[in-house]
Short mmCIF file of C-alpha atoms in Angstrom, two decimals:
data_model
loop_
_atom_site.label_atom_id
_atom_site.label_comp_id
_atom_site.label_asym_id
_atom_site.label_seq_id
_atom_site.Cartn_x
_atom_site.Cartn_y
_atom_site.Cartn_z
CA GLY K 1 2.01 -4.33 5.94
CA PHE K 2 2.44 -1.07 4.11
CA LYS K 3 3.13 -0.46 0.44
CA THR K 4 6.74 0.41 -0.39
CA VAL K 5 8.65 1.38 -3.51
CA ALA K 6 11.77 -0.61 -4.36
CA THR K 7 14.88 1.54 -4.71
CA ASN K 8 18.63 1.13 -4.92
CA ALA K 9 19.17 4.37 -3.01
CA ASN K 10 19.67 5.01 0.69
CA PHE K 11 15.99 5.71 1.33
CA ILE K 12 12.66 3.93 1.29
CA HIS K 13 9.23 5.19 0.23
CA VAL K 14 6.35 3.97 2.38
CA ASN K 15 2.62 4.43 1.87
CA PHE K 16 0.89 4.43 5.27
CA GLY K 17 -2.58 4.79 3.75
CA SER K 18 -5.25 5.99 6.15
CA LEU K 19 -2.73 6.00 9.02
CA SER K 20 -0.48 8.54 7.30
CA GLN K 21 -1.42 11.60 9.37
CA LYS K 22 -1.41 9.67 12.64
CA ILE K 23 2.08 8.34 11.93
CA HIS K 24 3.33 11.74 10.76
CA ASP K 25 2.11 13.34 14.00
CA LYS K 26 4.01 10.74 16.04
CA VAL K 27 7.33 10.63 14.17
CA SER K 28 7.74 14.21 12.90
CA ASN K 29 9.46 15.43 16.08
CA TYR K 30 11.89 12.51 16.14
CA VAL K 31 12.70 11.60 12.56
CA LEU K 32 13.74 13.63 9.56
CA TYR K 33 11.77 12.40 6.58
CA ARG K 34 9.85 13.80 3.66
CA HIS K 35 6.11 13.32 3.46
CA ASN K 36 4.82 15.78 0.86
CA PHE K 37 5.43 14.98 -2.77
CA SER K 38 3.86 16.71 -5.75
CA HIS K 39 4.57 13.95 -8.28
CA PRO K 40 1.42 11.86 -8.83
CA SER K 41 3.26 8.55 -8.36
CA LEU K 42 4.43 9.55 -4.86
CA LEU K 43 1.44 11.49 -3.51
CA GLU K 44 0.63 9.03 -0.74
CA TYR K 45 4.23 8.17 0.20
CA ALA K 46 6.68 9.22 2.91
CA ARG K 47 10.42 8.91 2.30
CA PHE K 48 12.72 7.77 5.08
CA THR K 49 16.49 7.80 4.75
CA VAL K 50 17.79 4.38 5.76
CA ALA K 51 19.94 4.50 8.88
CA PRO K 52 21.79 1.83 10.86
CA LYS K 53 19.60 -1.04 12.03
CA ASP K 54 19.43 0.09 15.68
CA VAL K 55 18.22 3.56 14.60
CA MET K 56 15.65 2.10 12.22
CA LYS K 57 14.35 -0.13 15.02
CA ASP K 58 13.56 3.04 16.97
CA VAL K 59 11.70 4.45 13.95
CA VAL K 60 9.68 1.25 13.65
CA GLU K 61 8.78 1.45 17.34
CA LEU K 62 7.53 5.03 16.88
CA ILE K 63 5.38 3.90 13.96
CA LYS K 64 3.99 1.01 16.01
CA LYS K 65 3.11 3.40 18.85
CA ALA K 66 1.33 5.67 16.39
CA ILE K 67 -0.69 2.77 14.99
CA ASN K 68 -1.67 1.55 18.46
CA SER K 69 -2.55 4.94 19.94
#
């Protein structure tokens, strides 16, 4: 799995590690998310706004395709 940061907000921070650029290239045209942070504690993280389950399933599928491509 990937590292995440616990939050009570409507978003999730995910650290994709060495797959970060590959995943960004795959999802950037389909999903609005933030992937560049200047704060040292978030340098390696992307932030996704949490959407309804069916939408998030699509995001997960895009990430899986990126990992397997």
